[in-house]
mmCIF file of C-alpha atoms in Angstrom:
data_model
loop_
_atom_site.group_PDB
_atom_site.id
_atom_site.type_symbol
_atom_site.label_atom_id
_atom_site.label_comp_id
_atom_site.label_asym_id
_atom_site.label_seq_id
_atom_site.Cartn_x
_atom_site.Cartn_y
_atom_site.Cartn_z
ATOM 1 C CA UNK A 1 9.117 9.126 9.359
ATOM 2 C CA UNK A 2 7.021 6.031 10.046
ATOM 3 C CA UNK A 3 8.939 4.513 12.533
ATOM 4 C CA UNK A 4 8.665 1.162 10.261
ATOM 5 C CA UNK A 5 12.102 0.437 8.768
ATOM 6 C CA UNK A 6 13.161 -2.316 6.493
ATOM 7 C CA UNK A 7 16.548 -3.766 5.499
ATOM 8 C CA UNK A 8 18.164 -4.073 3.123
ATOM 9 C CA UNK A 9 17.433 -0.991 1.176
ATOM 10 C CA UNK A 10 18.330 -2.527 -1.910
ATOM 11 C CA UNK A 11 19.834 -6.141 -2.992
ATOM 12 C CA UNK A 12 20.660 -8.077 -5.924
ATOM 13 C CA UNK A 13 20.125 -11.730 -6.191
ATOM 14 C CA UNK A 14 21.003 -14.331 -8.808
ATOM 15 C CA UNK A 15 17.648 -16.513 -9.857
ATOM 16 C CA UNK A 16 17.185 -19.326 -7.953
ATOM 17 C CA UNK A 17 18.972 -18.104 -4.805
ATOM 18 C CA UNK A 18 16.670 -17.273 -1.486
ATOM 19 C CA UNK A 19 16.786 -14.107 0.340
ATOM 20 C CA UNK A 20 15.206 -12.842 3.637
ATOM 21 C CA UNK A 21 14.008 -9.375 4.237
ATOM 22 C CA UNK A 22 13.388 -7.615 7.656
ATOM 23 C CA UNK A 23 10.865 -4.846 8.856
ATOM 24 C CA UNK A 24 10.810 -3.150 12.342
ATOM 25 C CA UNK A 25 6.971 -2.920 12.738
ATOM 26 C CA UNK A 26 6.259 0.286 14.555
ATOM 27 C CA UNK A 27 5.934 0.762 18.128
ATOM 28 C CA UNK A 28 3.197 -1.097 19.413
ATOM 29 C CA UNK A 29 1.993 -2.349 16.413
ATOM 30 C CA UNK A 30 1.350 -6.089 16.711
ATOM 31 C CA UNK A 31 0.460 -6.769 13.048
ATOM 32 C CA UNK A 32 2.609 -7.103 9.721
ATOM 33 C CA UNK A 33 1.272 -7.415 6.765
ATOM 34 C CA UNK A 34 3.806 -7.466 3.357
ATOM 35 C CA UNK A 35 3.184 -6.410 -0.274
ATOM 36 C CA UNK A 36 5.254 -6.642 -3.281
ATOM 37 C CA UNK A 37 5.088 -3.936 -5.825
ATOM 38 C CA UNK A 38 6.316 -4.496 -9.241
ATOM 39 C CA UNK A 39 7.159 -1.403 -11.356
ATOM 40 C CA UNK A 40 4.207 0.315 -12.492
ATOM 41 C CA UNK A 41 2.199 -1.270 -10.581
ATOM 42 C CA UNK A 42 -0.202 -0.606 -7.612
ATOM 43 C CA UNK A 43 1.177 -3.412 -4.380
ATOM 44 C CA UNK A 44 0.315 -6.658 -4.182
ATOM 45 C CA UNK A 45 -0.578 -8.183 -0.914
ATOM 46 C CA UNK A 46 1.407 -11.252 0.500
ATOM 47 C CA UNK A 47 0.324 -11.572 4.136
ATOM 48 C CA UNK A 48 -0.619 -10.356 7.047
ATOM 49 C CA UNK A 49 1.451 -11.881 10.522
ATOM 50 C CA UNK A 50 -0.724 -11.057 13.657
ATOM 51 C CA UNK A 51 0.916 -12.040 17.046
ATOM 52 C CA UNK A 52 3.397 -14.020 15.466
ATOM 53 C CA UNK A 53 0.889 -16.451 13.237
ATOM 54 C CA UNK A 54 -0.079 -15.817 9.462
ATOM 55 C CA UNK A 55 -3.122 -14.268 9.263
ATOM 56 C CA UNK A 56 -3.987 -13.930 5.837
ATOM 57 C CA UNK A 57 -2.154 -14.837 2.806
ATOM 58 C CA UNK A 58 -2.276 -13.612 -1.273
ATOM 59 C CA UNK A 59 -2.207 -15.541 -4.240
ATOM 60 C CA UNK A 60 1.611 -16.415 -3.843
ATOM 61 C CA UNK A 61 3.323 -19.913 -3.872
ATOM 62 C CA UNK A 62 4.391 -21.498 -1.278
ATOM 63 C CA UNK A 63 8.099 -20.536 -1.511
ATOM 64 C CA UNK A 64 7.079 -17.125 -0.249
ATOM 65 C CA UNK A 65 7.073 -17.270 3.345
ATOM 66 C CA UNK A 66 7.398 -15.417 6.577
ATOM 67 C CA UNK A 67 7.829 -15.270 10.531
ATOM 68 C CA UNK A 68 7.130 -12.656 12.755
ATOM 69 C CA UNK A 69 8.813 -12.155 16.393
ATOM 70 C CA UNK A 70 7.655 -11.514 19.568
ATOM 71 C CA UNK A 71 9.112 -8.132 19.254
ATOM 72 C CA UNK A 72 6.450 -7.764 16.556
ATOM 73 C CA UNK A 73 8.964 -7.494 14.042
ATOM 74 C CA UNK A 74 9.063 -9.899 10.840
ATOM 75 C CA UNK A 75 11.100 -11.585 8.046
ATOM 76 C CA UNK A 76 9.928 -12.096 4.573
ATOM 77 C CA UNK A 77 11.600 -15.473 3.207
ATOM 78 C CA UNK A 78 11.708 -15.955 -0.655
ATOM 79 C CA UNK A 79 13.041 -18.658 -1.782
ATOM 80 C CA UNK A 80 14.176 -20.181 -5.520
ATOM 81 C CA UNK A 81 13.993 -16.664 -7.093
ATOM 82 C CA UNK A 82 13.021 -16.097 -10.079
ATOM 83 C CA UNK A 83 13.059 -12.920 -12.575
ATOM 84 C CA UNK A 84 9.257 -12.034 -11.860
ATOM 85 C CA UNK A 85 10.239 -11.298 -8.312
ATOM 86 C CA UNK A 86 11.856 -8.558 -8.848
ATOM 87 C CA UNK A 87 10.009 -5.342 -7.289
ATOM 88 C CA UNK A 88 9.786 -3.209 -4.266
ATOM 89 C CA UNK A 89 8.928 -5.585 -1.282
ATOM 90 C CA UNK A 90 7.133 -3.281 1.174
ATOM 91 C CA UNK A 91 6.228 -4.043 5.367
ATOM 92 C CA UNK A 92 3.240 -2.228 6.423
ATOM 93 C CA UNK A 93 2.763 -2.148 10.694
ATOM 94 C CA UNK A 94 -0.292 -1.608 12.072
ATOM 95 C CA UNK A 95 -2.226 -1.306 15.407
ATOM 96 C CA UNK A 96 -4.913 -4.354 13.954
ATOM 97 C CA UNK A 97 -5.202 -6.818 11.282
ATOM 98 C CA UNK A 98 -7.853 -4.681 9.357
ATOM 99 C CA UNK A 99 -4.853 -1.775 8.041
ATOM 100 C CA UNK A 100 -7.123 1.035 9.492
ATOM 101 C CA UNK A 101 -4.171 2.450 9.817
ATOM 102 C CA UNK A 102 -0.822 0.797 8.425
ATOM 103 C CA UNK A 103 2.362 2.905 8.181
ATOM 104 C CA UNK A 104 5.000 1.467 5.599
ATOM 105 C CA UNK A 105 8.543 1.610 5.749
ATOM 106 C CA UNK A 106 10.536 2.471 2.529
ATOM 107 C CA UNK A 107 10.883 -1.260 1.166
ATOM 108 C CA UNK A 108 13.440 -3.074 -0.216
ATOM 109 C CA UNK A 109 14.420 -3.002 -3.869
ATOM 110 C CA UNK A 110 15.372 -6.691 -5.088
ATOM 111 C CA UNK A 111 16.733 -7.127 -8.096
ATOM 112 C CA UNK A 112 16.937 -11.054 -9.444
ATOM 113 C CA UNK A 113 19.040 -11.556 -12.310
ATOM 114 C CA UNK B 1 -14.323 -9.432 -10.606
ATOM 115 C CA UNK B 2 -13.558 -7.490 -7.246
ATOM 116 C CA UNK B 3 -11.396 -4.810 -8.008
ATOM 117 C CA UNK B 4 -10.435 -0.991 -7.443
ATOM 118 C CA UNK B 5 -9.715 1.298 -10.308
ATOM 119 C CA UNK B 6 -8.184 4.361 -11.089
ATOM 120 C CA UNK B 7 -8.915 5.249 -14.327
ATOM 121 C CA UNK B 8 -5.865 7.761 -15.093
ATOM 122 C CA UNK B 9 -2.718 6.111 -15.325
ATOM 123 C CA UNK B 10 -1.287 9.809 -15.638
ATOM 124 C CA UNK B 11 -2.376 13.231 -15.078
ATOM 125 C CA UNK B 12 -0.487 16.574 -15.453
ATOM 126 C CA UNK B 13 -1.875 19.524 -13.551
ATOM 127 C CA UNK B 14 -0.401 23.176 -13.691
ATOM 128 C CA UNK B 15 0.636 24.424 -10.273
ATOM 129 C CA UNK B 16 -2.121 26.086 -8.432
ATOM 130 C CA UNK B 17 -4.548 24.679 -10.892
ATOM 131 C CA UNK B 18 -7.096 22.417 -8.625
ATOM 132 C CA UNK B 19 -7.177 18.412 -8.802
ATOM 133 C CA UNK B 20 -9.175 15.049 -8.629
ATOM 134 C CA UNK B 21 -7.724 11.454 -9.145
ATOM 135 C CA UNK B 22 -10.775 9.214 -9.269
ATOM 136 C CA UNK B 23 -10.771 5.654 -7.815
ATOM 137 C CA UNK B 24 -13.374 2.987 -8.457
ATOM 138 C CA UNK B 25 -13.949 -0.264 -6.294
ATOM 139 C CA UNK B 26 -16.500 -2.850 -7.366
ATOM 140 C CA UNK B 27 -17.577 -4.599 -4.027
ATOM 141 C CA UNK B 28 -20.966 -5.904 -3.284
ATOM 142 C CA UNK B 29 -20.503 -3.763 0.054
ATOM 143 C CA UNK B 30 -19.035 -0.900 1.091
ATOM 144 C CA UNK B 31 -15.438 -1.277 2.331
ATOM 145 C CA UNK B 32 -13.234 0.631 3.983
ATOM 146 C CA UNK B 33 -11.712 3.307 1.408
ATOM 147 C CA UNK B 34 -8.035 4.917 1.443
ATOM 148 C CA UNK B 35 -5.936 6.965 -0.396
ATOM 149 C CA UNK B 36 -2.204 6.452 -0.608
ATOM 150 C CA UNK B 37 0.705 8.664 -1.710
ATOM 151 C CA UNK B 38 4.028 7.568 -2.901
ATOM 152 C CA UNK B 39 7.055 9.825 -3.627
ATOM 153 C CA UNK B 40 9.644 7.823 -5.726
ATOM 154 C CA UNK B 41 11.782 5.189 -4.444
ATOM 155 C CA UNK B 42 9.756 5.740 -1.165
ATOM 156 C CA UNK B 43 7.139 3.578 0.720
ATOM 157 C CA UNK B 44 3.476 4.644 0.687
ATOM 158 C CA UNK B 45 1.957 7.715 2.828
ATOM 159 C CA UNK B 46 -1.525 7.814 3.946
ATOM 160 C CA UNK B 47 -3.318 10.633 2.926
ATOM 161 C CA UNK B 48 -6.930 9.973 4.343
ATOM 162 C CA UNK B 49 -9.490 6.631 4.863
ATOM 163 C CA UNK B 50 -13.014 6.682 5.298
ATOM 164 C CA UNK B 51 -14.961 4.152 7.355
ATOM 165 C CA UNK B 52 -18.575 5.568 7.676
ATOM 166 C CA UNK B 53 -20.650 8.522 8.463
ATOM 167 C CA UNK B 54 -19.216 12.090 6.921
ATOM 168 C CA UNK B 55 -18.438 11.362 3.085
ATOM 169 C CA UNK B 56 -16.550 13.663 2.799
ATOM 170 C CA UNK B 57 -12.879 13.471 4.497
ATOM 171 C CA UNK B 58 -10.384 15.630 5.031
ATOM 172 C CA UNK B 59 -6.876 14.869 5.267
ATOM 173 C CA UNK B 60 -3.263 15.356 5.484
ATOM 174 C CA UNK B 61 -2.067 17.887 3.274
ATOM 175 C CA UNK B 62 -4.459 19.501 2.220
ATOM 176 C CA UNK B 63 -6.654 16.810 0.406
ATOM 177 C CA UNK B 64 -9.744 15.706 0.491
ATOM 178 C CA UNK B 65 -12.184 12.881 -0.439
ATOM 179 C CA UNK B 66 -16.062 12.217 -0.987
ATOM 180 C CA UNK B 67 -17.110 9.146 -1.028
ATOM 181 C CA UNK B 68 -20.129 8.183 -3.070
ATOM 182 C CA UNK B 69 -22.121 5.126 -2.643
ATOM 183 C CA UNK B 70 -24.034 5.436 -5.553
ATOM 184 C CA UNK B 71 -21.060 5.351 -7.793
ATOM 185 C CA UNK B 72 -18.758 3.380 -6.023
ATOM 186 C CA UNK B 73 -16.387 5.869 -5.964
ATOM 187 C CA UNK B 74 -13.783 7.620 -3.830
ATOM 188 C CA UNK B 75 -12.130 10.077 -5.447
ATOM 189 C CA UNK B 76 -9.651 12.267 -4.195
ATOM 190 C CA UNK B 77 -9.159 16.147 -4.333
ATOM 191 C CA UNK B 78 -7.023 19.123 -4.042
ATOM 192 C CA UNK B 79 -8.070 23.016 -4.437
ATOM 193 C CA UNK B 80 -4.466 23.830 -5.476
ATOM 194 C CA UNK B 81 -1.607 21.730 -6.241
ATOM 195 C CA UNK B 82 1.817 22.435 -5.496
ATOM 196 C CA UNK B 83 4.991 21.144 -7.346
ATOM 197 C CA UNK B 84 5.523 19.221 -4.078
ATOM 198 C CA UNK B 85 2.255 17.063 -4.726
ATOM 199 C CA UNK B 86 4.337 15.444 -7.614
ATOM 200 C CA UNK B 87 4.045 11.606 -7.260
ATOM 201 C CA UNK B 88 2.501 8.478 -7.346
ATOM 202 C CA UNK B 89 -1.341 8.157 -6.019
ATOM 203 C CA UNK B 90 -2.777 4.464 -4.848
ATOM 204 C CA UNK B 91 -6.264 4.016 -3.739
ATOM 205 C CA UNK B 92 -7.137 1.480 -1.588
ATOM 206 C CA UNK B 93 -9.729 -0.858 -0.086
ATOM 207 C CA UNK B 94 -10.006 -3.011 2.690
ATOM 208 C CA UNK B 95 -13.251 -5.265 2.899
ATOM 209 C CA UNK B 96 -14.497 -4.624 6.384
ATOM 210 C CA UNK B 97 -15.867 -8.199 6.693
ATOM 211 C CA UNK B 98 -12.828 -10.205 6.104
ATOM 212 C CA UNK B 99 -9.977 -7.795 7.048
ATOM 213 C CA UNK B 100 -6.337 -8.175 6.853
ATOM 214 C CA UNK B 101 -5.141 -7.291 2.706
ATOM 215 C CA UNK B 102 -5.033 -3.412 1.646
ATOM 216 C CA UNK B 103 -6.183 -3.749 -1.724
ATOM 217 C CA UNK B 104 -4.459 -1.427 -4.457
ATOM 218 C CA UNK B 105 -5.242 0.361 -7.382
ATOM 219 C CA UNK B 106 -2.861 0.558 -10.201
ATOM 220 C CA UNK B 107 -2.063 3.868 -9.265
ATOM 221 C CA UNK B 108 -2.029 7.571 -10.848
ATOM 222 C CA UNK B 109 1.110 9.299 -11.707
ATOM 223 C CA UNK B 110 0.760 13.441 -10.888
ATOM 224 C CA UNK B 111 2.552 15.838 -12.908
ATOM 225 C CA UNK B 112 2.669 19.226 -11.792
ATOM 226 C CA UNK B 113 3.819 21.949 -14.256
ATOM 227 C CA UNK B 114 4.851 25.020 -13.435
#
């Protein structure tokens, strides 16, 4: 147990629909970083939210996007789905932006269809 | 290109029997090194990270880790596996100088047979 949780656990979408994610960082944890996992695959990274700014960003478009709280907790904002986004969106919490020691929560499955 | 590799997409192991997943990373300097463990339809575990000094790391578990500079590898191992061990393995880098992403592997896929 992590302490991290995410909702939902699992969701379906129709493509071109948007859909927000949450994550409960851990407590204390002031970072949030997000990854997307596709099956068979190791996780991608997104980016990283460090006291409520972006702090880092992957090679995603634009219509990814995010907030973060002043709880330290965080949304992950998709919007305009398509079929390729369908994976295991995972929150990682941590105590500092460089992961030297992130906990994850259990993601969320999306399903786009 | 920068990447980190694990060469075995799957490996099968007899219980008891002893293991090592290796991981590869191709940086032009050292980064910070982790190992990851995933049980299906979970979220990932850490196992153990290395930062400097001792290379080799113990961690939860039972596993272990040496780190070799001269190979650029980090590869992880177990004396004696247990059907529990059964899951998915990630390595993973972060580079020290320009924090923030946990770079990933493609993972390794543990069988355990009894």
């Amino acid at each position: 147990e992590t302490g991290v949780t995410q909702s939902p656990t699992h969701l379906i979408k129709t493509r071109g629909q948007q859909v927000t994610l949450r994550c409960s960082s851990q407590s204390g944890h002031n970072t949030v970083s997000w990854y997307q996992q596709a099956l068979g695959q190791g996780p991608q990274f997104i980016f990283q939210y460090y006291r409520e700014e972006e702090n880092g960003r992957g090679n995603f478009p634009p219509r990814f996007s995010g907030l973060q709280f002043p709880n330290y907790s965080s949304e992950l904002n998709v919007n305009a789905l398509e079929l390729d986004d369908s994976a295991l969106y995972l929150c990682a919490s941590s105590l500092n932006t460089l992961n030297t020691e992130a906990f994850f929560g259990q993601g969320t499955r999306l399903t786009v269809v | 290109a920068q990447s980190v590799t694990q060469p075995d997409i799957h490996i099968t192991v007899s219980e008891g029997a002893s293991l090592e997943l290796r991981c590869n990373y191709s940086y032009g300097a050292t980064p910070y090194l982790f190992w990851y463990v995933q049980s299906p339809g979970q979220g990932l575990q850490l196992l153990l990270k290395y930062f400097s000094g001792d290379t080799l790391v113990q961690g939860i578990k039972g596993f272990e880790a040496e780190f070799k500079r001269s190979q650029s590898s980090f590869n992880l191992r177990k004396p004696s596996v247990h059907w529990s061990d059964a899951a998915e393995y990630f390595c993973a880098v972060v580079l020290n100088q320009a924090g923030t992403a946990l770079i990933f592997g493609k993972g390794t896929t543990l069988s355990v047979s009894s």
